[in-house]
C-alpha positions as MATLAB code, in Angstrom:
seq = 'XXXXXXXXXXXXXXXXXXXXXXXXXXXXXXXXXXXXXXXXXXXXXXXXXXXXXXXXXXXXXXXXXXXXXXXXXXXXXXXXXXXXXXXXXXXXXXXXXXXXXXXXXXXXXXXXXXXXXXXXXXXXXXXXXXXXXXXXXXXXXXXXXXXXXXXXXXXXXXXXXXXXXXXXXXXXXXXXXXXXXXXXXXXXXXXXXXXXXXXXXXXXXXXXXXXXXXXXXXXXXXXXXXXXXXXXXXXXXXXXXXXXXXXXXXXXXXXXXXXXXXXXXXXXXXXXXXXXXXXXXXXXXXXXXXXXXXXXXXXXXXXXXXXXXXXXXXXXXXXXXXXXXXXXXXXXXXXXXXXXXXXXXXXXXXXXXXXXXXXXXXXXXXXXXXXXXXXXXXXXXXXXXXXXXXXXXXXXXXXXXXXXXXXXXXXXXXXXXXXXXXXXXXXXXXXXXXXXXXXXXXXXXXXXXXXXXXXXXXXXXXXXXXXXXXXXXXXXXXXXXXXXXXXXXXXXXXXXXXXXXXXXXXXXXXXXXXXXXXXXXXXXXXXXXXXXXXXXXXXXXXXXXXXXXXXXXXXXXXXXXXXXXXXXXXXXXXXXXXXXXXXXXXXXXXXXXXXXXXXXXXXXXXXXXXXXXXXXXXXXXX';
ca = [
    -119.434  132.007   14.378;
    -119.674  134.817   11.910;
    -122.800  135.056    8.976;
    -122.780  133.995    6.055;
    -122.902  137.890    5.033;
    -120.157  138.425    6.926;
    -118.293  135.836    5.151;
    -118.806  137.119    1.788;
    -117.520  140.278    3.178;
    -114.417  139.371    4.642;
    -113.362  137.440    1.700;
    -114.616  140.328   -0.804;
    -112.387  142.723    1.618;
    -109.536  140.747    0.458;
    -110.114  140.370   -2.740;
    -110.410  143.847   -3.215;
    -106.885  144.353   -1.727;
    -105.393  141.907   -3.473;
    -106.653  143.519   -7.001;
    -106.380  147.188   -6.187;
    -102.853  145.888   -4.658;
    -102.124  144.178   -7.837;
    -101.142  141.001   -6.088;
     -99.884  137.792   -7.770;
    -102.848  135.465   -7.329;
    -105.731  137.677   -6.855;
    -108.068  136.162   -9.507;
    -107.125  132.704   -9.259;
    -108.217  133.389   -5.104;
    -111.544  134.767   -6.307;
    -112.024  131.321   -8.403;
    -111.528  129.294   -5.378;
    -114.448  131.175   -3.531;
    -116.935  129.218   -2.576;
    -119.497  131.746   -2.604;
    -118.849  133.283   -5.969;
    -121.422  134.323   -8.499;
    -123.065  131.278   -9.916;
    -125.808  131.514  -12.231;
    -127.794  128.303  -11.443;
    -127.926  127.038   -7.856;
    -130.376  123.637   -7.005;
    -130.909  122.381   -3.767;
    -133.655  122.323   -0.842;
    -134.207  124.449    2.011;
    -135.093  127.966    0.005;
    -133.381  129.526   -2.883;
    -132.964  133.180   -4.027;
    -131.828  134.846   -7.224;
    -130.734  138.524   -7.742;
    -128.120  140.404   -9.657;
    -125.877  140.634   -7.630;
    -123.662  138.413   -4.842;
    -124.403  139.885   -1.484;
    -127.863  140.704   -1.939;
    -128.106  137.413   -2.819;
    -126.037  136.465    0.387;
    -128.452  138.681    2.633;
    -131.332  137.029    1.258;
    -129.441  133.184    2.103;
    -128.898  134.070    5.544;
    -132.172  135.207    6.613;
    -133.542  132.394    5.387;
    -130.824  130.334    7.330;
    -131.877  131.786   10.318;
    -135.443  130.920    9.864;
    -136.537  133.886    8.274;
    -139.044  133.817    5.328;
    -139.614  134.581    1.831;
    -140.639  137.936    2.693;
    -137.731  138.411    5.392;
    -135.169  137.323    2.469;
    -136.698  139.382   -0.126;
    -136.909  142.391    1.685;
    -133.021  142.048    3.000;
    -131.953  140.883   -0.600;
    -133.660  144.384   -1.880;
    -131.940  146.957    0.985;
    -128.563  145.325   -0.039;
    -129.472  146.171   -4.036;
    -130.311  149.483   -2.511;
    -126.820  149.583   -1.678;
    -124.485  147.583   -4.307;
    -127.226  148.727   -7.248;
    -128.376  152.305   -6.325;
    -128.204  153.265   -9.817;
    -131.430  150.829  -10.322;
    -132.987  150.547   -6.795;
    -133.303  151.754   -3.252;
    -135.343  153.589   -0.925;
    -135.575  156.827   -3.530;
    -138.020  154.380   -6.010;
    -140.536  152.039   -5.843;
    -141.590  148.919   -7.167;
    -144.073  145.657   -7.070;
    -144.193  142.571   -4.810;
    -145.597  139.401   -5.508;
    -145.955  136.454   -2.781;
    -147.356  133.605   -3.356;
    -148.397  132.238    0.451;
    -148.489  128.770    1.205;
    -150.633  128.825    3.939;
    -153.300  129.862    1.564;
    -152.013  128.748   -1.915;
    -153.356  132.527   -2.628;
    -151.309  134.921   -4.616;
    -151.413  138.258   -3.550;
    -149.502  141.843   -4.325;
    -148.428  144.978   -3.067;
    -148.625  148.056   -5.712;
    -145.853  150.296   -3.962;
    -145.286  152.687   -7.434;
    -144.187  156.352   -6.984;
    -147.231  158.777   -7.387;
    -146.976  162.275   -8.772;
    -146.819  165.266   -5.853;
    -150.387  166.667   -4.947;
    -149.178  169.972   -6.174;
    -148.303  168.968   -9.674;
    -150.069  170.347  -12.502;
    -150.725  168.745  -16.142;
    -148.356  171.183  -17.470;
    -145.480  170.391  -15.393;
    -143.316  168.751  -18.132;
    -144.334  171.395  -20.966;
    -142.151  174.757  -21.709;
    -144.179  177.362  -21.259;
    -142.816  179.296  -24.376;
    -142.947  176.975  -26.751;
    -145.991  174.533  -25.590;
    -144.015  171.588  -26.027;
    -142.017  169.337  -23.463;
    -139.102  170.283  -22.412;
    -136.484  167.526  -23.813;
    -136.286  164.186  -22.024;
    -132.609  164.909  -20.832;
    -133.520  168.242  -19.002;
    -136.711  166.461  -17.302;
    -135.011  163.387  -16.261;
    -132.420  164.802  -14.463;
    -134.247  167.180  -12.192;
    -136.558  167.253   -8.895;
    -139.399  167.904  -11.602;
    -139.334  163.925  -12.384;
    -139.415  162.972   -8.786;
    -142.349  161.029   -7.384;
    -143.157  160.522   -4.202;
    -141.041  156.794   -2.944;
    -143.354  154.076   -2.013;
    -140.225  150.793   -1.607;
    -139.545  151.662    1.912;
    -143.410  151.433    2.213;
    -143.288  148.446    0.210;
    -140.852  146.588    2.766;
    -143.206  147.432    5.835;
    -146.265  146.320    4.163;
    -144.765  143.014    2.948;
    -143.113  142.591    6.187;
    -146.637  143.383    8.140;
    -148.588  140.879    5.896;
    -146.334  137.860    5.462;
    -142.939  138.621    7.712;
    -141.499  136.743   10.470;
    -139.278  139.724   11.357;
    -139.080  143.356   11.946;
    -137.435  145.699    9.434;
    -134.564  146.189   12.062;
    -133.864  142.406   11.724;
    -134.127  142.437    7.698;
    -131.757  145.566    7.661;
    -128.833  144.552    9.293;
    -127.260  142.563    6.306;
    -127.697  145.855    4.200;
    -126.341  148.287    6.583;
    -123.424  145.954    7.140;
    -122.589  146.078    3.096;
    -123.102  149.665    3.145;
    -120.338  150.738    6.166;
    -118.131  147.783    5.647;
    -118.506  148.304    1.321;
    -118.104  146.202   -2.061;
    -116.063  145.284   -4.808;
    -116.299  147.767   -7.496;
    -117.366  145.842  -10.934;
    -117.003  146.695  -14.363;
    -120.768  146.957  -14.431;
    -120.615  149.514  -11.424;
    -117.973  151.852  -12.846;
    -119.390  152.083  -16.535;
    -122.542  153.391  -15.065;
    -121.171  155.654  -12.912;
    -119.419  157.167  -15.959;
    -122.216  156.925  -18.265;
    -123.814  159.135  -15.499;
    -120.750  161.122  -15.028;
    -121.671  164.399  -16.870;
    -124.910  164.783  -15.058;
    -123.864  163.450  -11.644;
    -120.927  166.042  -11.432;
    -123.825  168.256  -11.856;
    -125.037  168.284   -8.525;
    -122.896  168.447   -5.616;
    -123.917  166.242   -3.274;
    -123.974  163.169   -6.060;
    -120.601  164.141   -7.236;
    -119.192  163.786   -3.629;
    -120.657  160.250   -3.217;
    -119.855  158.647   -6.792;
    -117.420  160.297   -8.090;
    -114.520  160.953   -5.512;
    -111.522  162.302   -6.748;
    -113.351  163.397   -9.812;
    -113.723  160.164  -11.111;
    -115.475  156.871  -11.051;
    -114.674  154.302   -8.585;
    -112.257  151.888  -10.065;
    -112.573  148.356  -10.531;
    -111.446  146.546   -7.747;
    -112.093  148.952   -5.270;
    -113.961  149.042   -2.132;
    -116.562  151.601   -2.470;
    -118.671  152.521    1.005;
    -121.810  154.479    1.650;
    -121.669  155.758    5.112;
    -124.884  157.844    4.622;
    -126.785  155.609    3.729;
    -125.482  153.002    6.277;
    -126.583  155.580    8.865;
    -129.899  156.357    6.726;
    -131.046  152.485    7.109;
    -129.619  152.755   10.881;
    -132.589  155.863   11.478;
    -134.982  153.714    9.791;
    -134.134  150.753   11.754;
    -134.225  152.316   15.251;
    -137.250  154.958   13.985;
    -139.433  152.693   12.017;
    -140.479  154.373    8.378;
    -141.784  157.104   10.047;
    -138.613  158.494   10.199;
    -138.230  157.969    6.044;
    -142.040  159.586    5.521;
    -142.139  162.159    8.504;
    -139.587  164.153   10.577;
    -135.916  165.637    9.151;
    -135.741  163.313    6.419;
    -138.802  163.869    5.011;
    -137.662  167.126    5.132;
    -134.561  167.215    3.561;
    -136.041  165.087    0.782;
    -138.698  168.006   -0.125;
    -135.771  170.324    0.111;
    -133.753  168.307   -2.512;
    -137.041  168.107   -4.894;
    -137.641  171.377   -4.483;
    -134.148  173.160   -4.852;
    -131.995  170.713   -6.352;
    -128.176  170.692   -5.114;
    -126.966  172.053   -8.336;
    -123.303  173.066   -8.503;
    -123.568  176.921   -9.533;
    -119.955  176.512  -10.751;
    -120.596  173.274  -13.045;
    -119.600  173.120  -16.753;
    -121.613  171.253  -19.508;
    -119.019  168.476  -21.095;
    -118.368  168.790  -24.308;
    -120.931  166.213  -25.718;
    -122.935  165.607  -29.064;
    -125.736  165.838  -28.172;
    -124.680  168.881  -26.060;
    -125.552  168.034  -22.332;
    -127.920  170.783  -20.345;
    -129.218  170.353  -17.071;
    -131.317  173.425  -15.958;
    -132.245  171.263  -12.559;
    -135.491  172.246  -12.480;
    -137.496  172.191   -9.313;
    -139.833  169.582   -8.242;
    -143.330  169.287   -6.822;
    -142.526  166.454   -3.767;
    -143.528  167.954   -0.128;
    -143.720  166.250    3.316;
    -147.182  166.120    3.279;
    -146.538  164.165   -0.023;
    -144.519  162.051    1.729;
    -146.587  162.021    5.072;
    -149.895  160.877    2.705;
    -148.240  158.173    0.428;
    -149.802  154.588    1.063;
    -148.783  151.371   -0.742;
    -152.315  149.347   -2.284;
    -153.059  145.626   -1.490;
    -154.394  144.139   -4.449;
    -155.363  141.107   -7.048;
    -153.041  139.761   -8.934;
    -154.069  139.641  -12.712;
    -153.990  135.509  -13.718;
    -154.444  134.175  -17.195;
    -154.303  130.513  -17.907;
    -151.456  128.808  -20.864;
    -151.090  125.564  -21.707;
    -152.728  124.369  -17.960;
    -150.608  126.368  -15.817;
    -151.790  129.756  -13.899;
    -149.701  133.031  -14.589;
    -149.879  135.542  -12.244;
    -148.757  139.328  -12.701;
    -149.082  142.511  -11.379;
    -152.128  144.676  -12.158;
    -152.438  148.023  -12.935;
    -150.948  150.604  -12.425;
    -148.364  148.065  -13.799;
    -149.283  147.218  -17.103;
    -147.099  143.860  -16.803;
    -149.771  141.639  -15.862;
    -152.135  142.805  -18.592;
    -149.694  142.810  -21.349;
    -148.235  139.291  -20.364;
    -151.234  137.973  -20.136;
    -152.875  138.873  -23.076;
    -150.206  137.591  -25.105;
    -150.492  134.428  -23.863;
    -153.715  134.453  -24.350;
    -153.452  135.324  -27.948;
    -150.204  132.440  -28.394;
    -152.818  129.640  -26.935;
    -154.602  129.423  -29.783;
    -151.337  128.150  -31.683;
    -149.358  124.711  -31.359;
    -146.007  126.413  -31.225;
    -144.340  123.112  -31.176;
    -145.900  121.830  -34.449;
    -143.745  124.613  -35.937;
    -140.745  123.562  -35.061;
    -137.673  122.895  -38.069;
    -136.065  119.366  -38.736;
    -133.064  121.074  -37.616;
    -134.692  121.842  -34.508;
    -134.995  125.678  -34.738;
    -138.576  127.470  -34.159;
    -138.890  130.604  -36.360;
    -142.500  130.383  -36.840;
    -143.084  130.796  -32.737;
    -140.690  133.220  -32.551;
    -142.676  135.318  -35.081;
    -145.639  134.518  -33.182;
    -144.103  136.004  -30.157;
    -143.427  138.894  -32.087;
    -146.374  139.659  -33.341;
    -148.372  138.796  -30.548;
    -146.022  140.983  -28.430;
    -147.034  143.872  -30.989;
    -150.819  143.315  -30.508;
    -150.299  143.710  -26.525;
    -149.342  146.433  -26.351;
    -151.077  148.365  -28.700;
    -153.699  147.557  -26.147;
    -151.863  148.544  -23.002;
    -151.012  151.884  -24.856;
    -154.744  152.621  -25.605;
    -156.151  151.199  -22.046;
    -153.445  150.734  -19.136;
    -152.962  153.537  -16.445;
    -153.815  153.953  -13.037;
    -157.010  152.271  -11.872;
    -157.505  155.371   -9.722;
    -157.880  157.418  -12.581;
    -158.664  155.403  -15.410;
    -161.539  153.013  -16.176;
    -159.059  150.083  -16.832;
    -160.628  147.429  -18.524;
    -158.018  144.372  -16.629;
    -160.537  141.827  -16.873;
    -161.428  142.154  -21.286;
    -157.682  142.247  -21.520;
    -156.678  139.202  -19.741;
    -160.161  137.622  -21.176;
    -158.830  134.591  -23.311;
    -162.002  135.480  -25.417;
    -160.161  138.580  -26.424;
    -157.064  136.939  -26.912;
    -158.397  135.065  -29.090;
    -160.103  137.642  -31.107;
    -156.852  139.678  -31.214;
    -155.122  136.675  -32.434;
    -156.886  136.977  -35.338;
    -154.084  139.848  -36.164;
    -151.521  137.375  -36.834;
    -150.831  136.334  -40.452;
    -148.863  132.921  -40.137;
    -146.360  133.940  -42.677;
    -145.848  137.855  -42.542;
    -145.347  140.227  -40.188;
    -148.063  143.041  -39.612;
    -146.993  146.838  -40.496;
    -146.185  148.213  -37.264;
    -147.457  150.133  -35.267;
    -150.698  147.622  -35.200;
    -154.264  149.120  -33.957;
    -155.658  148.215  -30.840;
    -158.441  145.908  -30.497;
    -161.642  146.969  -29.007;
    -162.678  145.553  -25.485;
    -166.513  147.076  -25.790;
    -167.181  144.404  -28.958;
    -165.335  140.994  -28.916;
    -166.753  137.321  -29.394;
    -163.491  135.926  -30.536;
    -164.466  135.533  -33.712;
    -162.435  136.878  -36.658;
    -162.632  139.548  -38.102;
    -162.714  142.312  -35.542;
    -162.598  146.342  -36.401;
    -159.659  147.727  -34.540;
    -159.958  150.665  -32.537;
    -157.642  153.442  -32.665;
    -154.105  153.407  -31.766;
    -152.921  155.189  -28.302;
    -150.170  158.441  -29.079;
    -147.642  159.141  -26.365;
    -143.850  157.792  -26.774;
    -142.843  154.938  -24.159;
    -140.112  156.803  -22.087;
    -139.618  153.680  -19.682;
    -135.666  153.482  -19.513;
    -133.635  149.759  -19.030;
    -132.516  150.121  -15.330;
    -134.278  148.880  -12.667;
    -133.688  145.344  -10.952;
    -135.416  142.082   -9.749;
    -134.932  139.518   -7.111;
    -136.609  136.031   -6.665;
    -137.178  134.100   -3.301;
    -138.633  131.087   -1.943;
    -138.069  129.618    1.552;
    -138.866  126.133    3.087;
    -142.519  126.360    3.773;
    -142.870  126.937    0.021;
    -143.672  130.817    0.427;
    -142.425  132.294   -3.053;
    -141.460  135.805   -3.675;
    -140.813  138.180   -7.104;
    -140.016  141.532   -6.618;
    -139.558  144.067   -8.834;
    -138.302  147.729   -7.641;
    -136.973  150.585   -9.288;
    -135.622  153.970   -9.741;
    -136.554  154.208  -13.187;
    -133.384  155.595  -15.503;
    -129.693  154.596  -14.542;
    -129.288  156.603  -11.570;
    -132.677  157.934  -11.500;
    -132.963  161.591  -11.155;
    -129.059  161.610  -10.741;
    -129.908  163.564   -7.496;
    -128.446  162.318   -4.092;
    -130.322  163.499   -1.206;
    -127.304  165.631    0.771;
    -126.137  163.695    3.503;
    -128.102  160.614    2.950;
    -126.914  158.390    0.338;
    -129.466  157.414   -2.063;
    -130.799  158.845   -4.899;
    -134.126  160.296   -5.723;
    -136.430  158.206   -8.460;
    -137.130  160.112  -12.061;
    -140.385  157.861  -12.031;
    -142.879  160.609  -13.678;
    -140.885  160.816  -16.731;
    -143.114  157.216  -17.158;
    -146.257  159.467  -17.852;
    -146.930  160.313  -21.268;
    -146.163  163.632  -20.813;
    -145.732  164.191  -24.261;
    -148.987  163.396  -25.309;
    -151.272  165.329  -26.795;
    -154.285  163.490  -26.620;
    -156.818  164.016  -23.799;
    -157.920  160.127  -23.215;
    -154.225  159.320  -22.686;
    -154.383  156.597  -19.908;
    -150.983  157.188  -18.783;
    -151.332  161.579  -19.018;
    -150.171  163.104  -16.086;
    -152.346  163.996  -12.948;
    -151.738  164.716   -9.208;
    -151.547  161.825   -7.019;
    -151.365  159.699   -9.768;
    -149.452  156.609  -10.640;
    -147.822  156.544  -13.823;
    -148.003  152.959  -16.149;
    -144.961  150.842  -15.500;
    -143.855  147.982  -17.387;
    -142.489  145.717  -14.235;
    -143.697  142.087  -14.642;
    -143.015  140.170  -11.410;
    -144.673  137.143  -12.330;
    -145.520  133.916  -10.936;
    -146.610  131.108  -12.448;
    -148.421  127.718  -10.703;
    -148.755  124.157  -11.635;
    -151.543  121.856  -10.160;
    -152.005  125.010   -7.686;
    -148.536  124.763   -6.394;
    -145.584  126.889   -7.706;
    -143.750  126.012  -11.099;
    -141.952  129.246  -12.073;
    -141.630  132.627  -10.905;
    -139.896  135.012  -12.747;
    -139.291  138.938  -13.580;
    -136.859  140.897  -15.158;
    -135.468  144.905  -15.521;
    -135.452  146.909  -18.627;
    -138.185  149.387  -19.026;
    -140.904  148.265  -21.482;
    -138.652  145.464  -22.578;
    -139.627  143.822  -19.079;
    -142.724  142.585  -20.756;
    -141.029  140.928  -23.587;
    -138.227  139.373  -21.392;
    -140.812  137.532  -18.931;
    -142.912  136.925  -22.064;
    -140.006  135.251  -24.375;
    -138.689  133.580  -21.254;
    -141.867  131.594  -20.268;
    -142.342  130.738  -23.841;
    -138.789  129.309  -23.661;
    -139.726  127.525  -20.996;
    -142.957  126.417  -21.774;
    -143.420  125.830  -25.676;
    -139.552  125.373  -26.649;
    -138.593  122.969  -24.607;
    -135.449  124.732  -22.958;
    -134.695  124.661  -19.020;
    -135.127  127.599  -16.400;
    -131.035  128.070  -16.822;
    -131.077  128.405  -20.782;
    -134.604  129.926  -21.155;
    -132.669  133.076  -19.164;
    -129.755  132.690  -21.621;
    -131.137  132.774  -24.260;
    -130.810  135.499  -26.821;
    -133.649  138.240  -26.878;
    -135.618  140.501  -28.945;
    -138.440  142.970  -28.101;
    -141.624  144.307  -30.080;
    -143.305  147.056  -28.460;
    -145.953  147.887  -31.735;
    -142.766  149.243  -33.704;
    -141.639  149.168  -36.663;
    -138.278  147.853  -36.171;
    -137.572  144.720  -33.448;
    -135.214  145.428  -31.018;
    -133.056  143.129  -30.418;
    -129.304  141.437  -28.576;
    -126.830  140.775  -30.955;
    -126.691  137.304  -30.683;
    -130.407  137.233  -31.559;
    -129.761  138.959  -34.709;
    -126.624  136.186  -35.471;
    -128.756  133.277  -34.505;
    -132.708  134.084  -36.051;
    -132.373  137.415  -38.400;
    -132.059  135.641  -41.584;
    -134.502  133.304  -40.718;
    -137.180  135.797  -39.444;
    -136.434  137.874  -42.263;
    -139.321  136.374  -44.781;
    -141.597  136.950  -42.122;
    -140.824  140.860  -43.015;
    -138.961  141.301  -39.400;
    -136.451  144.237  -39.675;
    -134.370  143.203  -36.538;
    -132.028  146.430  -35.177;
    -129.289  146.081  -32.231;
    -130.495  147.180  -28.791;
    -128.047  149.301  -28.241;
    -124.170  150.216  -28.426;
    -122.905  146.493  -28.873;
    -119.958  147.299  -26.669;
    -122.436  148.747  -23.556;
    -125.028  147.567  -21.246;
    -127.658  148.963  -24.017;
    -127.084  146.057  -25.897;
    -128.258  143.447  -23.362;
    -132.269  142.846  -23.076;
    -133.135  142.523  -19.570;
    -131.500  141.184  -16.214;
    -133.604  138.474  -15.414;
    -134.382  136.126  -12.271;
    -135.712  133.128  -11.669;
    -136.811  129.688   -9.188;
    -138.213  126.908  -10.347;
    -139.516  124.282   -8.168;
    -139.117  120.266   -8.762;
    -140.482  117.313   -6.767;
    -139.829  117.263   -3.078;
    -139.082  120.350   -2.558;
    -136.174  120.443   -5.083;
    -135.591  124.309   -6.132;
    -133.618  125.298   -9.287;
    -132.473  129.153   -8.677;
    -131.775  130.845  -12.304;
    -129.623  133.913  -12.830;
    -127.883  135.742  -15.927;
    -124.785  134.093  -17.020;
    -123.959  136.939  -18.967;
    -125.858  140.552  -18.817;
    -124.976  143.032  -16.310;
    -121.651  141.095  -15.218;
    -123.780  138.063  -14.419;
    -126.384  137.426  -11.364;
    -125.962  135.174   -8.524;
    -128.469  132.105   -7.800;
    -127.861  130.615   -4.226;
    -129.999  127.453   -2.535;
    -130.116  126.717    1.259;
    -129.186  123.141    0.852;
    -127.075  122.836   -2.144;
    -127.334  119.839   -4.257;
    -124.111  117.428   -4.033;
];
């Protein structure tokens, strides 16, 4: 009897045909598929949520066939590797989160990128002028690369919690991979977002852009390297990814980028250059890079326990502290007779802002930095920071940050000075959610930083290489920069996989992509969930916005239809998110399980953003 994954394939095949074929019927067959994208899924048995349909798939049947939470996740996140390698796959890196029933512990994995032994301070700045080179130039180049730690991130997850071997968990992938998907309208407007930069370099041009162009909707588009990549890896362990000829040939790539000698610049305003310069990454790099094992960071709102991710992610921090700083408001007492909330949405705002002016001035990595994790998550401090927040107006942005050496949480408190350094995080990256029938609960968050990372294919291999130290603050100028770049180092990510418990059992886990607007997703969506009153489903849907200490809030469109005129006496100056007719626009790809009575399991996806996600449940409610 074939697998589930092989199901979804088979009928994708021929839905593909049918659409590239222009057949009569086509859509109306992909309506009557019973393993479509759904965006809420309840049921028993173990539940998953991702972006996408057959990651989600790979995730349901290893969890049909006994596997675990960990098994799932790690299958869902090789199959994202292959259907979302402009945000994932074994080029990045990324955070896991499990919560293990066994223990009712929560514990993590930090599996971030770190910068190249052999990098120097310098590496971002142009030598003739002093100052960095321009974001475009750096990002797509083997200068941004840092070392991968996701493949490392599957074998430590798999050693700790696992019930099978990364041979088992692969198969699903590799089977997506040589067999391929449908091309979506998500798929092909990245790829030619990209386009000017991946025709750049050869080896990315062959893969994505056959013909010249980008795949076309409808189409069946197959990665035979990488199929045969993940086939090494299976029969080789991750050895073969960290030692040996691949190793190699990533170096190689770093170090002498596959730049076409022949290429053109488009014409483009701004006008594109990509001078491809060379990286720092070596196999001893690769040989030497280790994932960490450690504490989660927890804060406590409204009698439920929130987990994160610590630094180097400063998710956990950020999240946490503005909880802490919205418990010491009844958010509900603010609500309109005509059942709006403005007054906690400005809240959120402003205690969004006063977050992370803190993470700028504190968060990096631990192995460098003296990060204070436990003042920041204090609810002491949160309470002294609320102090920040005037009930009716809006604080000029950007906001100092407060001072962890002197707090008593009583107002007033002397702010310390604000962090420099510009936020270069971009809005790729993905997330996927699992939980299987012994309760085990899993939120993952992986990445290759920007759309199509450093836009470099390894030759011959078929992923692309991570732009991850473009995350530093290269561009700062100040010396106590947390985030300043350093050899071996990890630079400050905003990823928020976040889980949240009830009683000591699991309630909500959650995470999101989107650069430094991760933070504000999983923050707005919890207090969706939490203070407003709205389920898992619509606390996803909901429109977003995003302060990050700025002047201006960034926000969806429909956000700026549904609250600007009413946030506007606060003093909020609410600005689109982006292009309203492009993936800028959306805020975040988010994922989510929440658990019931008995067992019961409600799996949340996007309705909406990036083509909309896919929630699936073992045993589907009837």
């Amino acid at each position: 009897m074939p697998t589930l994954r092989r199901q979804v394939a088979a009928v994708t095949a021929v839905l593909a045909l049918s659409v590239t074929a222009g057949a009569v019927g086509g859509p109306a067959f992909a309506d009557q598929r019973e393993d479509k994208k759904e965006a809420t899924a309840t049921g028993y048995g173990g539940a998953v949520s991702t972006v996408d349909l057959d990651a989600s798939a790979a995730a349901l049947e290893v969890l049909r066939e006994g596997g675990n939470a960990a098994d799932a996740a790690v299958a869902a996140a090789a199959t994202l590797g292959v259907t979302e390698a402009y945000s994932a796959g074994i080029g990045g890196g990324g955070y896991f989160v499990f919560y293990d029933a066994r223990t009712g512990e929560v514990e993590t994995i930090d599996g971030r990128e770190t910068a190249p032994a052999g990098m120097p301070p310098d590496a971002f700045i142009n030598a003739a002028t002093g100052k960095p080179y321009p974001f475009a130039e750096l990002v797509s180049s083997g200068v941004s690369v840092g070392v991968p730690g996701t493949l490392a991130t599957w074998e430590r997850a798999l050693e700790r919690w696992g019930h099978r071997d990364l041979e088992d968990v692969l198969e699903p992938a590799i089977e997506v991979a040589e067999e391929g998907f449908v091309v979506d309208d998500t798929f092909r407007q990245q790829t030619l977002d990209n386009k000017a930069r991946f025709s750049a370099y050869t080896s990315t041009r062959d893969l994505f852009l056959p013909g010249g162009d980008a795949p076309a909707v409808g189409s069946v588009f197959r990665n035979p390297d990488l199929a045969e990549t993940y086939r090494l890896i299976a029969r080789k362990g991750t050895g073969a990814f960290y030692g040996g000829q691949l190793a190699e040939d990533m170096a190689d790539t770093v170090q002498s980028p596959p730049k076409d000698p022949a290429w053109v610049p488009p014409e483009t305003n701004p006008p594109t250059s990509i001078p491809a310069f060379p990286g720092y990454l070596t196999t001893e790099d690769l040989a030497d890079y280790r994932t960490i094992d450690q504490e989660p960071t927890h804060v406590e709102y409204r009698g439920y326990d929130v987990y994160g991710m610590a630094p180097s992610s400063s998710g956990g921090t950020t999240v946490g502290e503005a909880l802490n700083i919205l418990e010491t408001f009844n958010l509900e007492e603010m609500r309109q007779p005509d059942g709006t909330n403005p007054g906690a949405l400005h809240h959120y705002l402003e205690a969004s802002a006063l977050a992370f002016a803190d993470r700028g001035k504190y968060v990096g990595d631990p192995a460098f930095v003296d990060v204070p994790t436990g003042d920041l998550t204090d609810p002491l401090f949160g309470k002294e920071r609320s102090c920040g927040i005037d009930p009716a107006t809006a604080a000029v942005k950007p906001v100092a940050a407060g001072d962890v050496s002197d707090y008593d949480g009583v107002c007033p408190v002397a702010p310390a000075a604000a962090a420099d350094g510009t936020d270069t995080e971009n809005i790729s990256t993905t997330n996927l959610t699992v939980a299987d029938q012994w309760g085990n609960v899993v939120e993952y968050t992986l990445t290759i930083e920007q759309t199509g990372g450093s836009g470099i294919v390894v030759p011959g291999r078929g992923f692309l290489l991570n732009n991850e130290l473009t995350d530093f603050s290269y561009d700062s100028a100040n010396p106590e920069d947390p985030n300043r770049v350093e050899a071996g180092k990890r630079p400050r990510s905003s990823m928020s996989p976040t889980i949240i418990l009830k009683d000591d059992k699991p309630f909500l886990a959650l995470g999101s992509p989107g650069g430094s607007t991760i933070i504000t997703t999983v923050l707005q969506t919890i207090l969706n969930r939490v203070d407003l009153g709205m389920s898992v489903s619509e606390a996803l849907a909901a429109p977003r916005a995003a302060q990050r200490n700025t002047a201006n809030v960034t926000a969806e469109p429909e956000f700026i239809t549904a609250y600007g005129s009413q946030l506007a006496p606060y003093g909020h100056k609410l600005v689109p998110a982006g292009d309203a007719f492009s993936s800028a626009a959306e805020i975040g790809a988010a994922t989510a399980i929440e658990f019931g009575r008995h067992g019961r399991m409600t799996a949340a996806a996007e309705p909406v953003r990036r083509g909309g996600g896919s929630a699936l449940v073992v045993w589907p409610d009837r």
